[in-house]
């Protein structure tokens, strides 16, 4: 199957990811660590725009969600559970920033929704996926 | 005994018109033994170069070792009298704003009253005149485009040290100022990237090495000439003695935040002892090891900061860098450490309530600590965040600082923290704290959120109030339950009536037009109601009278006087620690304990039988 017309959701998410990347880069001008999520968001914008690298695209979003959720849970419950709270929260915060940071976490909800429950975005990625050996 | 023994010709120093003769004669000129006293004492007059009385001039006697000195202020007729515990070869110096110092050396035994008439000198050059000015004259010339531009400079660049003293006004290139400010950020100056550039630009233009002209008015008065100042040099050039407290034994205790020491001064004997805090398993800089605390000054990991004493005699100390509190028994000299836990960052000011419960602010994590010494139970309460971005700070600042500690001294915090684009206001910064003597409630001041708050000690219910002036720093109660609050950022004094919930505020007068003040801490004399305020931009201490609503200024005998907490002795002195960071920028190159006795000169005159100065 080929899909020549880029679906509107891909355009929308690419635009939002690009804007988020630019915003993070702007923050990075003051605090350089924010360049890291900016780069990740830019990568995500490119992937969704081109409809390529679905696995990477999804893994980044999933990691972002996991690190974000664990970060919140650890900050909330870490003392009560007698966990090495700040070690875990530090690792999760770094992981979250590496995978796009808080803006990615926000955008991840509709993007994952579109990937899991929609049709347009999966088709767009599938249409642009490289042909596997042996496939027609 | 009334016999007068004249050992040298009486000669007033201001009469010495030939400079070449002056040095040779200084040791004996103007010095005469005029009678017995209880210690090496001096009386005479201080005059301006044209022979007029130098009203308010500081006449300071240094001990032979040069590590102690006592000062009185000349009366309206220029007369002064001072009684010291010193003997031997003593330096006597006269100092007053707008004139150059003069000194004489006097050989004096105990029980000897010496007459020294001494004249101020004219400055030899414009630069000498400029160099003698307090920092406020130098930083007043900084070319800020707006007060908004200046606000973060006052808030973030004036609290560890003066800006404008000899070490901080050295002309630098823009790039060099950027590096210097970056270094300060490593010590938790919270500036945005834009503010760093703005401040560097202004400092590059403003601190150009050119002499500053200013006429400073410290406001001499009859009240001033009744006072006496005592100073004891403590520690070394790299000591950072943060707070001073007067304990029940009437000794002065000082927390050396850099070297993890408690300094103890016996005022009666002049003996100074130091007690090292016990080691803890943390790197240099403690929880702040990821920051760039200056090597040499910050050698420890506890960072003892503030002190308060319980009725059992133990002195309680907040350890800012190790996030612990510690008890110190002044009798047994035993320390005991209690972790604060709860991700607490920078336990700060500490007070004790009437039930001997220890309360302390925790600035960087926006919390209040409560510790019961009897049960050894620690309770940490989060304070209201005061907005979304401060909530983010409360949530993540401990984590960011922890990440930074994985990379010691790399100040990684600055690469992550949202203060780099939103400014220091992202922290609430509960700073000073005190106990209301009327109802026992606990009150704190949030330095960056511009609020004060009340905690009901029974229910822990919290109520906050916006302050009319910015930068509420270290407040204290008077006996009637009125909270007095210094406004660091706006150079003011605020009064909050906890009964009527009404504020009243006063702007602190500068030494000259367009100069500002940075009141860091204050304390209230519960007997007189007078509010004593540190004035760290201008080398003075202020005393605010509740009756007259006026400020009395007490100029410091020492240039670069940056004082912290103030504490009272039972014999009527108000004491503090000279705590400029670094100490080597202080005129003496070392910190000191300083006490002002508002009636000290009167007492000396009475003891020596001298006439009281005319008012």
PDB file of N, CA, C and O in Angstrom, chain B residues 212-267:
ATOM      1  N   UNK B 212      35.421  57.878  42.663  1.00  0.00           N
ATOM      2  CA  UNK B 212      34.038  58.295  42.881  1.00  0.00           C
ATOM      3  C   UNK B 212      34.036  59.464  43.863  1.00  0.00           C
ATOM      4  O   UNK B 212      34.774  59.453  44.846  1.00  0.00           O
ATOM      5  N   UNK B 213      33.209  60.440  43.574  1.00  0.00           N
ATOM      6  CA  UNK B 213      33.069  61.560  44.510  1.00  0.00           C
ATOM      7  C   UNK B 213      31.725  61.437  45.213  1.00  0.00           C
ATOM      8  O   UNK B 213      30.692  61.318  44.563  1.00  0.00           O
ATOM      9  N   UNK B 214      31.757  61.455  46.503  1.00  0.00           N
ATOM     10  CA  UNK B 214      30.513  61.420  47.273  1.00  0.00           C
ATOM     11  C   UNK B 214      30.781  61.987  48.659  1.00  0.00           C
ATOM     12  O   UNK B 214      31.888  61.863  49.189  1.00  0.00           O
ATOM     13  N   UNK B 215      29.771  62.623  49.191  1.00  0.00           N
ATOM     14  CA  UNK B 215      29.853  63.097  50.574  1.00  0.00           C
ATOM     15  C   UNK B 215      28.898  62.257  51.402  1.00  0.00           C
ATOM     16  O   UNK B 215      27.685  62.289  51.175  1.00  0.00           O
ATOM     17  N   UNK B 216      29.473  61.496  52.290  1.00  0.00           N
ATOM     18  CA  UNK B 216      28.648  60.580  53.075  1.00  0.00           C
ATOM     19  C   UNK B 216      28.258  61.193  54.413  1.00  0.00           C
ATOM     20  O   UNK B 216      29.084  61.831  55.076  1.00  0.00           O
ATOM     21  N   UNK B 217      27.016  60.981  54.757  1.00  0.00           N
ATOM     22  CA  UNK B 217      26.512  61.514  56.019  1.00  0.00           C
ATOM     23  C   UNK B 217      26.008  60.363  56.889  1.00  0.00           C
ATOM     24  O   UNK B 217      24.967  59.777  56.612  1.00  0.00           O
ATOM     25  N   UNK B 218      26.758  60.035  57.917  1.00  0.00           N
ATOM     26  CA  UNK B 218      26.366  58.956  58.822  1.00  0.00           C
ATOM     27  C   UNK B 218      25.471  59.458  59.951  1.00  0.00           C
ATOM     28  O   UNK B 218      25.087  58.690  60.826  1.00  0.00           O
ATOM     29  N   UNK B 219      25.167  60.744  59.940  1.00  0.00           N
ATOM     30  CA  UNK B 219      24.216  61.275  60.918  1.00  0.00           C
ATOM     31  C   UNK B 219      24.709  61.254  62.342  1.00  0.00           C
ATOM     32  O   UNK B 219      24.160  60.538  63.190  1.00  0.00           O
ATOM     33  N   UNK B 220      25.764  62.022  62.658  1.00  0.00           N
ATOM     34  CA  UNK B 220      26.245  62.039  64.043  1.00  0.00           C
ATOM     35  C   UNK B 220      25.188  62.617  64.975  1.00  0.00           C
ATOM     36  O   UNK B 220      24.373  63.444  64.571  1.00  0.00           O
ATOM     37  N   UNK B 221      25.220  62.147  66.189  1.00  0.00           N
ATOM     38  CA  UNK B 221      24.220  62.614  67.151  1.00  0.00           C
ATOM     39  C   UNK B 221      24.774  62.432  68.562  1.00  0.00           C
ATOM     40  O   UNK B 221      25.783  61.734  68.759  1.00  0.00           O
ATOM     41  N   UNK B 222      24.101  63.060  69.497  1.00  0.00           N
ATOM     42  CA  UNK B 222      24.494  62.880  70.895  1.00  0.00           C
ATOM     43  C   UNK B 222      24.342  61.413  71.294  1.00  0.00           C
ATOM     44  O   UNK B 222      25.143  60.872  72.066  1.00  0.00           O
ATOM     45  N   UNK B 223      23.317  60.783  70.734  1.00  0.00           N
ATOM     46  CA  UNK B 223      23.096  59.372  71.040  1.00  0.00           C
ATOM     47  C   UNK B 223      24.271  58.522  70.567  1.00  0.00           C
ATOM     48  O   UNK B 223      24.714  57.598  71.263  1.00  0.00           O
ATOM     49  N   UNK B 224      24.771  58.857  69.389  1.00  0.00           N
ATOM     50  CA  UNK B 224      25.906  58.110  68.843  1.00  0.00           C
ATOM     51  C   UNK B 224      27.121  58.211  69.762  1.00  0.00           C
ATOM     52  O   UNK B 224      27.829  57.226  69.988  1.00  0.00           O
ATOM     53  N   UNK B 225      27.345  59.394  70.295  1.00  0.00           N
ATOM     54  CA  UNK B 225      28.556  59.587  71.106  1.00  0.00           C
ATOM     55  C   UNK B 225      28.448  58.915  72.478  1.00  0.00           C
ATOM     56  O   UNK B 225      29.397  58.938  73.252  1.00  0.00           O
ATOM     57  N   UNK B 226      27.316  58.317  72.748  1.00  0.00           N
ATOM     58  CA  UNK B 226      27.178  57.541  73.988  1.00  0.00           C
ATOM     59  C   UNK B 226      27.598  56.083  73.787  1.00  0.00           C
ATOM     60  O   UNK B 226      27.678  55.317  74.738  1.00  0.00           O
ATOM     61  N   UNK B 227      27.837  55.723  72.534  1.00  0.00           N
ATOM     62  CA  UNK B 227      28.028  54.301  72.211  1.00  0.00           C
ATOM     63  C   UNK B 227      29.499  53.911  72.138  1.00  0.00           C
ATOM     64  O   UNK B 227      30.385  54.756  71.993  1.00  0.00           O
ATOM     65  N   UNK B 228      29.691  52.629  72.227  1.00  0.00           N
ATOM     66  CA  UNK B 228      31.039  52.073  72.109  1.00  0.00           C
ATOM     67  C   UNK B 228      30.955  50.772  71.317  1.00  0.00           C
ATOM     68  O   UNK B 228      29.985  50.013  71.452  1.00  0.00           O
ATOM     69  N   UNK B 229      31.975  50.543  70.507  1.00  0.00           N
ATOM     70  CA  UNK B 229      32.012  49.339  69.676  1.00  0.00           C
ATOM     71  C   UNK B 229      33.238  48.515  70.054  1.00  0.00           C
ATOM     72  O   UNK B 229      34.330  49.058  70.194  1.00  0.00           O
ATOM     73  N   UNK B 230      33.018  47.218  70.200  1.00  0.00           N
ATOM     74  CA  UNK B 230      34.144  46.307  70.454  1.00  0.00           C
ATOM     75  C   UNK B 230      34.234  45.313  69.300  1.00  0.00           C
ATOM     76  O   UNK B 230      33.205  44.838  68.820  1.00  0.00           O
ATOM     77  N   UNK B 231      35.457  45.026  68.896  1.00  0.00           N
ATOM     78  CA  UNK B 231      35.659  44.065  67.811  1.00  0.00           C
ATOM     79  C   UNK B 231      36.768  43.084  68.193  1.00  0.00           C
ATOM     80  O   UNK B 231      37.791  43.479  68.734  1.00  0.00           O
ATOM     81  N   UNK B 232      36.529  41.832  67.857  1.00  0.00           N
ATOM     82  CA  UNK B 232      37.521  40.771  68.063  1.00  0.00           C
ATOM     83  C   UNK B 232      37.719  40.082  66.709  1.00  0.00           C
ATOM     84  O   UNK B 232      36.746  39.583  66.128  1.00  0.00           O
ATOM     85  N   UNK B 233      38.929  40.046  66.230  1.00  0.00           N
ATOM     86  CA  UNK B 233      39.187  39.318  64.989  1.00  0.00           C
ATOM     87  C   UNK B 233      39.163  37.821  65.281  1.00  0.00           C
ATOM     88  O   UNK B 233      39.744  37.363  66.263  1.00  0.00           O
ATOM     89  N   UNK B 234      38.484  37.091  64.413  1.00  0.00           N
ATOM     90  CA  UNK B 234      38.295  35.650  64.624  1.00  0.00           C
ATOM     91  C   UNK B 234      38.574  34.923  63.314  1.00  0.00           C
ATOM     92  O   UNK B 234      38.120  35.358  62.260  1.00  0.00           O
ATOM     93  N   UNK B 235      39.298  33.814  63.394  1.00  0.00           N
ATOM     94  CA  UNK B 235      39.523  33.015  62.198  1.00  0.00           C
ATOM     95  C   UNK B 235      40.613  33.586  61.322  1.00  0.00           C
ATOM     96  O   UNK B 235      41.460  34.365  61.761  1.00  0.00           O
ATOM     97  N   UNK B 236      40.549  33.193  60.046  1.00  0.00           N
ATOM     98  CA  UNK B 236      41.581  33.642  59.119  1.00  0.00           C
ATOM     99  C   UNK B 236      40.941  34.179  57.844  1.00  0.00           C
ATOM    100  O   UNK B 236      39.721  34.298  57.746  1.00  0.00           O
ATOM    101  N   UNK B 237      41.772  34.462  56.870  1.00  0.00           N
ATOM    102  CA  UNK B 237      41.290  35.119  55.659  1.00  0.00           C
ATOM    103  C   UNK B 237      40.295  34.276  54.873  1.00  0.00           C
ATOM    104  O   UNK B 237      39.550  34.799  54.043  1.00  0.00           O
ATOM    105  N   UNK B 238      40.292  32.971  55.132  1.00  0.00           N
ATOM    106  CA  UNK B 238      39.383  32.089  54.400  1.00  0.00           C
ATOM    107  C   UNK B 238      38.215  31.608  55.269  1.00  0.00           C
ATOM    108  O   UNK B 238      37.437  30.763  54.844  1.00  0.00           O
ATOM    109  N   UNK B 239      38.125  32.157  56.475  1.00  0.00           N
ATOM    110  CA  UNK B 239      36.994  31.781  57.341  1.00  0.00           C
ATOM    111  C   UNK B 239      35.722  32.454  56.834  1.00  0.00           C
ATOM    112  O   UNK B 239      35.757  33.575  56.335  1.00  0.00           O
ATOM    113  N   UNK B 240      34.630  31.752  56.966  1.00  0.00           N
ATOM    114  CA  UNK B 240      33.326  32.332  56.622  1.00  0.00           C
ATOM    115  C   UNK B 240      32.400  32.114  57.816  1.00  0.00           C
ATOM    116  O   UNK B 240      31.684  31.127  57.894  1.00  0.00           O
ATOM    117  N   UNK B 241      32.502  33.043  58.772  1.00  0.00           N
ATOM    118  CA  UNK B 241      31.681  32.922  59.979  1.00  0.00           C
ATOM    119  C   UNK B 241      30.321  33.524  59.674  1.00  0.00           C
ATOM    120  O   UNK B 241      30.191  34.738  59.549  1.00  0.00           O
ATOM    121  N   UNK B 242      29.341  32.672  59.533  1.00  0.00           N
ATOM    122  CA  UNK B 242      28.046  33.179  59.099  1.00  0.00           C
ATOM    123  C   UNK B 242      27.338  33.897  60.242  1.00  0.00           C
ATOM    124  O   UNK B 242      27.340  35.114  60.304  1.00  0.00           O
ATOM    125  N   UNK B 243      26.756  33.162  61.152  1.00  0.00           N
ATOM    126  CA  UNK B 243      25.979  33.813  62.202  1.00  0.00           C
ATOM    127  C   UNK B 243      26.731  33.847  63.519  1.00  0.00           C
ATOM    128  O   UNK B 243      27.628  33.043  63.766  1.00  0.00           O
ATOM    129  N   UNK B 244      26.301  34.765  64.333  1.00  0.00           N
ATOM    130  CA  UNK B 244      26.781  34.855  65.715  1.00  0.00           C
ATOM    131  C   UNK B 244      25.569  34.732  66.628  1.00  0.00           C
ATOM    132  O   UNK B 244      24.487  35.206  66.291  1.00  0.00           O
ATOM    133  N   UNK B 245      25.773  34.102  67.760  1.00  0.00           N
ATOM    134  CA  UNK B 245      24.721  34.092  68.764  1.00  0.00           C
ATOM    135  C   UNK B 245      25.365  34.273  70.142  1.00  0.00           C
ATOM    136  O   UNK B 245      26.498  33.842  70.373  1.00  0.00           O
ATOM    137  N   UNK B 246      24.631  34.944  71.013  1.00  0.00           N
ATOM    138  CA  UNK B 246      25.083  35.095  72.400  1.00  0.00           C
ATOM    139  C   UNK B 246      24.384  34.009  73.209  1.00  0.00           C
ATOM    140  O   UNK B 246      23.159  33.947  73.248  1.00  0.00           O
ATOM    141  N   UNK B 247      25.172  33.156  73.823  1.00  0.00           N
ATOM    142  CA  UNK B 247      24.577  32.077  74.619  1.00  0.00           C
ATOM    143  C   UNK B 247      24.351  32.550  76.054  1.00  0.00           C
ATOM    144  O   UNK B 247      24.742  33.651  76.433  1.00  0.00           O
ATOM    145  N   UNK B 248      23.709  31.674  76.834  1.00  0.00           N
ATOM    146  CA  UNK B 248      23.407  32.021  78.230  1.00  0.00           C
ATOM    147  C   UNK B 248      24.670  32.321  79.030  1.00  0.00           C
ATOM    148  O   UNK B 248      24.640  33.091  79.992  1.00  0.00           O
ATOM    149  N   UNK B 249      25.778  31.691  78.642  1.00  0.00           N
ATOM    150  CA  UNK B 249      27.038  31.958  79.347  1.00  0.00           C
ATOM    151  C   UNK B 249      27.651  33.291  78.926  1.00  0.00           C
ATOM    152  O   UNK B 249      28.750  33.634  79.365  1.00  0.00           O
ATOM    153  N   UNK B 250      26.936  33.997  78.067  1.00  0.00           N
ATOM    154  CA  UNK B 250      27.338  35.329  77.586  1.00  0.00           C
ATOM    155  C   UNK B 250      28.580  35.303  76.707  1.00  0.00           C
ATOM    156  O   UNK B 250      29.176  36.344  76.412  1.00  0.00           O
ATOM    157  N   UNK B 251      28.960  34.107  76.293  1.00  0.00           N
ATOM    158  CA  UNK B 251      30.026  34.012  75.292  1.00  0.00           C
ATOM    159  C   UNK B 251      29.416  34.183  73.905  1.00  0.00           C
ATOM    160  O   UNK B 251      28.217  33.967  73.705  1.00  0.00           O
ATOM    161  N   UNK B 252      30.259  34.559  72.971  1.00  0.00           N
ATOM    162  CA  UNK B 252      29.806  34.718  71.593  1.00  0.00           C
ATOM    163  C   UNK B 252      30.164  33.448  70.810  1.00  0.00           C
ATOM    164  O   UNK B 252      31.315  33.012  70.840  1.00  0.00           O
ATOM    165  N   UNK B 253      29.170  32.905  70.137  1.00  0.00           N
ATOM    166  CA  UNK B 253      29.361  31.692  69.347  1.00  0.00           C
ATOM    167  C   UNK B 253      29.188  32.038  67.874  1.00  0.00           C
ATOM    168  O   UNK B 253      28.224  32.725  67.505  1.00  0.00           O
ATOM    169  N   UNK B 254      30.104  31.562  67.055  1.00  0.00           N
ATOM    170  CA  UNK B 254      30.030  31.841  65.620  1.00  0.00           C
ATOM    171  C   UNK B 254      30.130  30.567  64.806  1.00  0.00           C
ATOM    172  O   UNK B 254      30.927  29.678  65.117  1.00  0.00           O
ATOM    173  N   UNK B 255      29.299  30.480  63.772  1.00  0.00           N
ATOM    174  CA  UNK B 255      29.305  29.293  62.907  1.00  0.00           C
ATOM    175  C   UNK B 255      30.169  29.550  61.688  1.00  0.00           C
ATOM    176  O   UNK B 255      29.869  30.431  60.878  1.00  0.00           O
ATOM    177  N   UNK B 256      31.225  28.811  61.550  1.00  0.00           N
ATOM    178  CA  UNK B 256      32.090  28.931  60.371  1.00  0.00           C
ATOM    179  C   UNK B 256      31.552  27.985  59.304  1.00  0.00           C
ATOM    180  O   UNK B 256      31.838  26.785  59.311  1.00  0.00           O
ATOM    181  N   UNK B 257      30.776  28.554  58.405  1.00  0.00           N
ATOM    182  CA  UNK B 257      30.067  27.730  57.423  1.00  0.00           C
ATOM    183  C   UNK B 257      31.020  27.056  56.446  1.00  0.00           C
ATOM    184  O   UNK B 257      30.720  26.002  55.890  1.00  0.00           O
ATOM    185  N   UNK B 258      32.166  27.667  56.234  1.00  0.00           N
ATOM    186  CA  UNK B 258      33.107  27.088  55.269  1.00  0.00           C
ATOM    187  C   UNK B 258      33.959  25.985  55.858  1.00  0.00           C
ATOM    188  O   UNK B 258      34.233  24.979  55.204  1.00  0.00           O
ATOM    189  N   UNK B 259      34.373  26.171  57.114  1.00  0.00           N
ATOM    190  CA  UNK B 259      35.345  25.246  57.702  1.00  0.00           C
ATOM    191  C   UNK B 259      34.730  24.259  58.690  1.00  0.00           C
ATOM    192  O   UNK B 259      35.467  23.521  59.352  1.00  0.00           O
ATOM    193  N   UNK B 260      33.394  24.267  58.832  1.00  0.00           N
ATOM    194  CA  UNK B 260      32.726  23.357  59.775  1.00  0.00           C
ATOM    195  C   UNK B 260      33.282  23.510  61.193  1.00  0.00           C
ATOM    196  O   UNK B 260      33.711  22.528  61.826  1.00  0.00           O
ATOM    197  N   UNK B 261      33.271  24.740  61.673  1.00  0.00           N
ATOM    198  CA  UNK B 261      33.780  25.025  63.014  1.00  0.00           C
ATOM    199  C   UNK B 261      32.769  25.863  63.782  1.00  0.00           C
ATOM    200  O   UNK B 261      31.991  26.608  63.179  1.00  0.00           O
ATOM    201  N   UNK B 262      32.817  25.743  65.086  1.00  0.00           N
ATOM    202  CA  UNK B 262      32.142  26.696  65.958  1.00  0.00           C
ATOM    203  C   UNK B 262      33.230  27.492  66.671  1.00  0.00           C
ATOM    204  O   UNK B 262      34.115  26.911  67.320  1.00  0.00           O
ATOM    205  N   UNK B 263      33.176  28.798  66.511  1.00  0.00           N
ATOM    206  CA  UNK B 263      34.117  29.676  67.198  1.00  0.00           C
ATOM    207  C   UNK B 263      33.446  30.193  68.468  1.00  0.00           C
ATOM    208  O   UNK B 263      32.266  30.568  68.438  1.00  0.00           O
ATOM    209  N   UNK B 264      34.178  30.210  69.549  1.00  0.00           N
ATOM    210  CA  UNK B 264      33.612  30.672  70.826  1.00  0.00           C
ATOM    211  C   UNK B 264      34.533  31.736  71.416  1.00  0.00           C
ATOM    212  O   UNK B 264      35.736  31.501  71.590  1.00  0.00           O
ATOM    213  N   UNK B 265      33.957  32.882  71.694  1.00  0.00           N
ATOM    214  CA  UNK B 265      34.721  33.983  72.283  1.00  0.00           C
ATOM    215  C   UNK B 265      34.228  34.244  73.702  1.00  0.00           C
ATOM    216  O   UNK B 265      33.039  34.469  73.925  1.00  0.00           O
ATOM    217  N   UNK B 266      35.164  34.216  74.624  1.00  0.00           N
ATOM    218  CA  UNK B 266      34.871  34.656  75.983  1.00  0.00           C
ATOM    219  C   UNK B 266      35.187  36.151  76.034  1.00  0.00           C
ATOM    220  O   UNK B 266      36.355  36.551  75.975  1.00  0.00           O
ATOM    221  N   UNK B 267      34.159  36.957  76.129  1.00  0.00           N
ATOM    222  CA  UNK B 267      34.381  38.415  76.065  1.00  0.00           C
ATOM    223  C   UNK B 267      35.151  38.932  77.265  1.00  0.00           C
ATOM    224  O   UNK B 267      35.794  39.977  77.193  1.00  0.00           O
TER     225      UNK B 267
END
